[in-house]
Amino acid sequence: MKKALFPLTIMLLGIFNPTLVFAQLQKGNLMIGGGINYNRSNTEAFDFFSAASQSEIRTFTLNPKVGFLISDTWVVGLEGRFSSFNSNVEVMPPSPATNVLEIKDIGAGAFARKFFPIHEKLAFFGQFSTTYLSNNQENSIDQNNSSLVFESNARRWENQIGAGLAFFPTPWIAIELKAVPINFGLKWNETKSSGATGWSTEISSSYFNLDLNTTSVFLVVNFFINRKK
């Protein structure tokens, strides 16, 4: 019985003992993460029942993040978001037409994270982040010697509450399993069109999402820089 209780006692002491020493989790260190992605695709289509067409799609995303450890367990930082989507579809004669869609997202926010060490290489964490995002869309359609343009401008104030488990295989890296089950915020959207029958709409709304789904778990890698060295 004593042998069985010993490892359990060590585990409980680890959960409630903030004095566990991590090379990564030291006051003054920097936590750096994020992602970058670029994709381009070209498609050509033809069949006997419709005109030939060709399309090009390009996407780019950039999500930098940097945090500063104000203590051995607390991280505060800033993060940015930028993404662009461009689609160009061209239909060949006898019914020529083009459809161009451009979408851009840009935003910035702040986050705070609290680590709960449970082992010299493991720690639970909870995180809150708040971000302001701006989305711009423009869709232009040219067909039969006429054109139509749709424009949409949206703003969103987004808040997220997440949690996860961090594994520290080396003194400068952390591999994380992270879930963000709660997000809430406000949205503002304005849409308008050009042409003889031009129109515009404005919509504002609030939202709250609770997502307890295993597909919402993400694998994340963050790097730590010891500024004391």
mmCIF file of C-alpha atoms in Angstrom:
data_model
loop_
_atom_site.group_PDB
_atom_site.id
_atom_site.type_symbol
_atom_site.label_atom_id
_atom_site.label_comp_id
_atom_site.label_asym_id
_atom_site.label_seq_id
_atom_site.Cartn_x
_atom_site.Cartn_y
_atom_site.Cartn_z
ATOM 1 C CA MET A 1 0.000 0.000 0.000
ATOM 2 C CA LYS A 2 2.863 2.376 0.870
ATOM 3 C CA LYS A 3 4.524 1.638 -2.497
ATOM 4 C CA ALA A 4 1.295 2.532 -4.304
ATOM 5 C CA LEU A 5 0.829 5.767 -2.371
ATOM 6 C CA PHE A 6 4.396 6.988 -2.936
ATOM 7 C CA PRO A 7 4.139 7.829 -6.683
ATOM 8 C CA LEU A 8 0.669 9.331 -6.132
ATOM 9 C CA THR A 9 2.084 11.589 -3.421
ATOM 10 C CA ILE A 10 4.909 12.700 -5.708
ATOM 11 C CA MET A 11 2.390 13.518 -8.466
ATOM 12 C CA LEU A 12 0.185 15.564 -6.151
ATOM 13 C CA LEU A 13 3.190 17.448 -4.824
ATOM 14 C CA GLY A 14 4.179 18.235 -8.392
ATOM 15 C CA ILE A 15 0.743 19.598 -9.261
ATOM 16 C CA PHE A 16 0.619 21.934 -6.293
ATOM 17 C CA ASN A 17 4.332 22.709 -6.083
ATOM 18 C CA PRO A 18 5.263 25.746 -8.193
ATOM 19 C CA THR A 19 8.951 25.394 -7.246
ATOM 20 C CA LEU A 20 9.713 22.801 -9.931
ATOM 21 C CA VAL A 21 12.589 24.153 -12.010
ATOM 22 C CA PHE A 22 12.188 24.487 -15.789
ATOM 23 C CA ALA A 23 14.948 25.833 -18.012
ATOM 24 C CA GLN A 24 12.234 27.249 -20.285
ATOM 25 C CA LEU A 25 10.004 28.657 -17.544
ATOM 26 C CA GLN A 26 12.190 31.300 -15.979
ATOM 27 C CA LYS A 27 11.360 34.937 -15.404
ATOM 28 C CA GLY A 28 12.734 37.081 -18.219
ATOM 29 C CA ASN A 29 12.673 34.376 -20.904
ATOM 30 C CA LEU A 30 10.940 34.858 -24.260
ATOM 31 C CA MET A 31 8.407 32.455 -25.787
ATOM 32 C CA ILE A 32 8.229 32.623 -29.587
ATOM 33 C CA GLY A 33 5.795 30.780 -31.852
ATOM 34 C CA GLY A 34 3.393 31.141 -34.752
ATOM 35 C CA GLY A 35 3.102 29.886 -38.302
ATOM 36 C CA ILE A 36 3.518 30.756 -41.981
ATOM 37 C CA ASN A 37 1.931 29.104 -45.008
ATOM 38 C CA TYR A 38 1.770 29.733 -48.762
ATOM 39 C CA ASN A 39 -0.198 27.712 -51.292
ATOM 40 C CA ARG A 40 -0.840 28.079 -55.021
ATOM 41 C CA SER A 41 -2.893 25.881 -57.330
ATOM 42 C CA ASN A 42 -3.913 25.998 -61.001
ATOM 43 C CA THR A 43 -6.827 24.071 -62.515
ATOM 44 C CA GLU A 44 -8.014 23.631 -66.086
ATOM 45 C CA ALA A 45 -11.401 22.066 -66.841
ATOM 46 C CA PHE A 46 -13.178 21.055 -70.048
ATOM 47 C CA ASP A 47 -16.110 18.835 -70.945
ATOM 48 C CA PHE A 48 -18.523 18.439 -73.862
ATOM 49 C CA PHE A 49 -21.449 20.094 -72.069
ATOM 50 C CA SER A 50 -19.865 23.366 -70.917
ATOM 51 C CA ALA A 51 -17.156 25.814 -71.888
ATOM 52 C CA ALA A 52 -13.555 25.322 -70.877
ATOM 53 C CA SER A 53 -12.323 27.182 -67.808
ATOM 54 C CA GLN A 54 -9.142 27.770 -65.902
ATOM 55 C CA SER A 55 -8.633 28.941 -62.345
ATOM 56 C CA GLU A 56 -5.814 30.019 -60.072
ATOM 57 C CA ILE A 57 -5.971 30.085 -56.267
ATOM 58 C CA ARG A 58 -3.349 31.556 -53.940
ATOM 59 C CA THR A 59 -3.396 31.633 -50.148
ATOM 60 C CA PHE A 60 -0.965 33.072 -47.621
ATOM 61 C CA THR A 61 -1.118 33.121 -43.821
ATOM 62 C CA LEU A 62 1.223 34.571 -41.202
ATOM 63 C CA ASN A 63 0.603 34.265 -37.446
ATOM 64 C CA PRO A 64 3.542 35.488 -35.326
ATOM 65 C CA LYS A 65 3.428 35.280 -31.530
ATOM 66 C CA VAL A 66 5.859 36.434 -28.842
ATOM 67 C CA GLY A 67 5.487 36.203 -25.078
ATOM 68 C CA PHE A 68 7.483 37.434 -22.093
ATOM 69 C CA LEU A 69 7.710 35.513 -18.821
ATOM 70 C CA ILE A 70 6.910 38.012 -16.074
ATOM 71 C CA SER A 71 7.415 35.187 -13.545
ATOM 72 C CA ASP A 72 8.420 31.524 -13.651
ATOM 73 C CA THR A 73 4.831 30.505 -14.459
ATOM 74 C CA TRP A 74 3.146 33.547 -16.047
ATOM 75 C CA VAL A 75 3.527 34.575 -19.711
ATOM 76 C CA VAL A 76 2.050 37.705 -21.297
ATOM 77 C CA GLY A 77 2.492 38.567 -24.937
ATOM 78 C CA LEU A 78 1.272 39.792 -28.293
ATOM 79 C CA GLU A 79 0.179 37.961 -31.428
ATOM 80 C CA GLY A 80 -0.681 39.014 -34.958
ATOM 81 C CA ARG A 81 -2.742 37.528 -37.762
ATOM 82 C CA PHE A 82 -2.579 38.120 -41.491
ATOM 83 C CA SER A 83 -4.068 36.029 -44.283
ATOM 84 C CA SER A 84 -4.919 36.556 -47.930
ATOM 85 C CA PHE A 85 -6.956 34.520 -50.403
ATOM 86 C CA ASN A 86 -7.007 35.212 -54.148
ATOM 87 C CA SER A 87 -9.113 33.309 -56.660
ATOM 88 C CA ASN A 88 -9.293 34.017 -60.402
ATOM 89 C CA VAL A 89 -11.662 31.948 -62.550
ATOM 90 C CA GLU A 90 -11.825 32.519 -66.305
ATOM 91 C CA VAL A 91 -14.423 30.866 -68.550
ATOM 92 C CA MET A 92 -13.519 30.571 -72.228
ATOM 93 C CA PRO A 93 -15.775 31.407 -75.224
ATOM 94 C CA PRO A 94 -18.493 30.953 -76.385
ATOM 95 C CA SER A 95 -19.676 32.249 -72.971
ATOM 96 C CA PRO A 96 -16.660 34.177 -71.676
ATOM 97 C CA ALA A 97 -16.698 35.322 -68.072
ATOM 98 C CA THR A 98 -14.314 36.081 -65.234
ATOM 99 C CA ASN A 99 -14.785 35.856 -61.486
ATOM 100 C CA VAL A 100 -12.169 37.398 -59.194
ATOM 101 C CA LEU A 101 -12.359 37.018 -55.407
ATOM 102 C CA GLU A 102 -9.948 38.654 -52.941
ATOM 103 C CA ILE A 103 -10.108 38.195 -49.171
ATOM 104 C CA LYS A 104 -7.758 39.744 -46.614
ATOM 105 C CA ASP A 105 -7.690 39.304 -42.845
ATOM 106 C CA ILE A 106 -5.528 41.314 -40.494
ATOM 107 C CA GLY A 107 -5.574 41.476 -36.730
ATOM 108 C CA ALA A 108 -3.611 41.878 -33.519
ATOM 109 C CA GLY A 109 -4.164 40.868 -29.943
ATOM 110 C CA ALA A 110 -2.749 39.988 -26.547
ATOM 111 C CA PHE A 111 -2.669 36.832 -24.456
ATOM 112 C CA ALA A 112 -1.896 35.701 -20.915
ATOM 113 C CA ARG A 113 -0.878 32.153 -19.998
ATOM 114 C CA LYS A 114 -0.408 30.420 -16.647
ATOM 115 C CA PHE A 115 1.732 27.257 -16.383
ATOM 116 C CA PHE A 116 1.116 24.581 -13.723
ATOM 117 C CA PRO A 117 4.240 22.352 -13.550
ATOM 118 C CA ILE A 118 3.591 18.679 -12.759
ATOM 119 C CA HIS A 119 6.976 17.196 -13.693
ATOM 120 C CA GLU A 120 10.402 18.470 -14.697
ATOM 121 C CA LYS A 121 9.363 18.079 -18.364
ATOM 122 C CA LEU A 122 5.563 18.465 -18.190
ATOM 123 C CA ALA A 123 3.212 21.308 -17.340
ATOM 124 C CA PHE A 124 -0.464 22.045 -17.724
ATOM 125 C CA PHE A 125 -1.434 25.556 -18.804
ATOM 126 C CA GLY A 126 -4.469 27.771 -19.155
ATOM 127 C CA GLN A 127 -4.633 30.707 -21.551
ATOM 128 C CA PHE A 128 -6.841 33.689 -22.311
ATOM 129 C CA SER A 129 -6.454 35.741 -25.495
ATOM 130 C CA THR A 130 -8.259 38.724 -26.965
ATOM 131 C CA THR A 131 -7.907 39.813 -30.611
ATOM 132 C CA TYR A 132 -9.272 42.506 -32.899
ATOM 133 C CA LEU A 133 -9.693 41.363 -36.527
ATOM 134 C CA SER A 134 -10.551 43.156 -39.766
ATOM 135 C CA ASN A 135 -11.787 41.271 -42.838
ATOM 136 C CA ASN A 136 -12.129 42.734 -46.342
ATOM 137 C CA GLN A 137 -13.660 40.898 -49.308
ATOM 138 C CA GLU A 138 -14.099 41.994 -52.902
ATOM 139 C CA ASN A 139 -15.760 39.878 -55.583
ATOM 140 C CA SER A 140 -15.918 41.142 -59.170
ATOM 141 C CA ILE A 141 -17.859 39.318 -61.899
ATOM 142 C CA ASP A 142 -17.596 40.193 -65.597
ATOM 143 C CA GLN A 143 -19.984 38.500 -68.022
ATOM 144 C CA ASN A 144 -21.868 39.467 -71.202
ATOM 145 C CA ASN A 145 -20.193 42.898 -71.357
ATOM 146 C CA SER A 146 -21.397 43.800 -67.868
ATOM 147 C CA SER A 147 -19.691 43.811 -64.508
ATOM 148 C CA LEU A 148 -20.808 43.535 -60.909
ATOM 149 C CA VAL A 149 -18.722 44.139 -57.796
ATOM 150 C CA PHE A 150 -19.530 43.014 -54.253
ATOM 151 C CA GLU A 151 -17.623 44.426 -51.281
ATOM 152 C CA SER A 152 -17.754 43.267 -47.685
ATOM 153 C CA ASN A 153 -16.000 44.769 -44.666
ATOM 154 C CA ALA A 154 -16.185 42.969 -41.354
ATOM 155 C CA ARG A 155 -14.704 43.587 -37.928
ATOM 156 C CA ARG A 156 -14.559 41.129 -35.086
ATOM 157 C CA TRP A 157 -13.519 41.314 -31.453
ATOM 158 C CA GLU A 158 -12.705 37.747 -30.461
ATOM 159 C CA ASN A 159 -11.910 36.263 -27.053
ATOM 160 C CA GLN A 160 -10.691 32.719 -26.458
ATOM 161 C CA ILE A 161 -10.189 30.553 -23.387
ATOM 162 C CA GLY A 162 -7.994 27.499 -23.850
ATOM 163 C CA ALA A 163 -5.971 24.895 -21.995
ATOM 164 C CA GLY A 164 -3.339 22.336 -22.795
ATOM 165 C CA LEU A 165 -0.384 20.179 -21.838
ATOM 166 C CA ALA A 166 3.210 21.215 -22.624
ATOM 167 C CA PHE A 167 6.134 18.785 -22.974
ATOM 168 C CA PHE A 168 9.686 20.173 -22.741
ATOM 169 C CA PRO A 169 12.095 17.763 -24.521
ATOM 170 C CA THR A 170 14.975 20.287 -24.575
ATOM 171 C CA PRO A 171 15.767 23.532 -22.725
ATOM 172 C CA TRP A 172 14.630 25.663 -25.686
ATOM 173 C CA ILE A 173 11.495 24.004 -27.054
ATOM 174 C CA ALA A 174 7.974 23.048 -25.944
ATOM 175 C CA ILE A 175 5.607 20.660 -27.740
ATOM 176 C CA GLU A 176 1.998 21.329 -26.796
ATOM 177 C CA LEU A 177 -1.403 19.726 -27.095
ATOM 178 C CA LYS A 178 -3.836 22.617 -26.983
ATOM 179 C CA ALA A 179 -7.613 22.977 -27.061
ATOM 180 C CA VAL A 180 -9.692 26.158 -27.279
ATOM 181 C CA PRO A 181 -13.190 25.084 -26.210
ATOM 182 C CA ILE A 182 -14.587 28.565 -25.461
ATOM 183 C CA ASN A 183 -14.663 31.643 -27.693
ATOM 184 C CA PHE A 184 -16.936 34.671 -27.617
ATOM 185 C CA GLY A 185 -17.057 38.186 -28.992
ATOM 186 C CA LEU A 186 -18.737 40.754 -31.228
ATOM 187 C CA LYS A 187 -19.073 41.064 -35.025
ATOM 188 C CA TRP A 188 -19.798 44.016 -37.315
ATOM 189 C CA ASN A 189 -20.359 43.488 -41.034
ATOM 190 C CA GLU A 190 -21.100 45.843 -43.946
ATOM 191 C CA THR A 191 -21.836 44.554 -47.464
ATOM 192 C CA LYS A 192 -22.510 46.567 -50.606
ATOM 193 C CA SER A 193 -22.727 46.039 -54.357
ATOM 194 C CA SER A 194 -22.185 48.252 -57.387
ATOM 195 C CA GLY A 195 -24.208 48.494 -60.567
ATOM 196 C CA ALA A 196 -27.676 49.702 -61.524
ATOM 197 C CA THR A 197 -29.276 47.864 -58.592
ATOM 198 C CA GLY A 198 -26.674 48.724 -55.971
ATOM 199 C CA TRP A 199 -27.511 47.945 -52.352
ATOM 200 C CA SER A 200 -25.866 47.799 -48.939
ATOM 201 C CA THR A 201 -26.506 46.088 -45.603
ATOM 202 C CA GLU A 202 -25.083 46.460 -42.099
ATOM 203 C CA ILE A 203 -25.234 43.739 -39.455
ATOM 204 C CA SER A 204 -23.900 43.589 -35.894
ATOM 205 C CA SER A 205 -24.052 40.524 -33.661
ATOM 206 C CA SER A 206 -22.545 38.837 -30.627
ATOM 207 C CA TYR A 207 -21.606 35.190 -30.283
ATOM 208 C CA PHE A 208 -20.585 32.547 -27.755
ATOM 209 C CA ASN A 209 -19.264 29.116 -28.744
ATOM 210 C CA LEU A 210 -18.590 26.102 -26.533
ATOM 211 C CA ASP A 211 -16.814 23.371 -28.498
ATOM 212 C CA LEU A 212 -15.886 20.211 -26.595
ATOM 213 C CA ASN A 213 -14.693 18.179 -29.561
ATOM 214 C CA THR A 214 -11.608 15.993 -29.924
ATOM 215 C CA THR A 215 -11.055 17.415 -33.414
ATOM 216 C CA SER A 216 -10.448 20.811 -31.783
ATOM 217 C CA VAL A 217 -7.163 19.656 -30.215
ATOM 218 C CA PHE A 218 -4.086 21.150 -31.903
ATOM 219 C CA LEU A 219 -0.387 20.279 -31.857
ATOM 220 C CA VAL A 220 1.737 23.398 -31.295
ATOM 221 C CA VAL A 221 5.489 24.023 -31.016
ATOM 222 C CA ASN A 222 6.894 27.044 -29.151
ATOM 223 C CA PHE A 223 10.513 28.128 -28.723
ATOM 224 C CA PHE A 224 12.059 29.668 -25.624
ATOM 225 C CA ILE A 225 14.967 32.116 -25.503
ATOM 226 C CA ASN A 226 16.886 32.577 -22.268
ATOM 227 C CA ARG A 227 17.704 36.291 -22.167
ATOM 228 C CA LYS A 228 19.844 35.918 -19.041
ATOM 229 C CA LYS A 229 22.649 34.150 -20.890
#
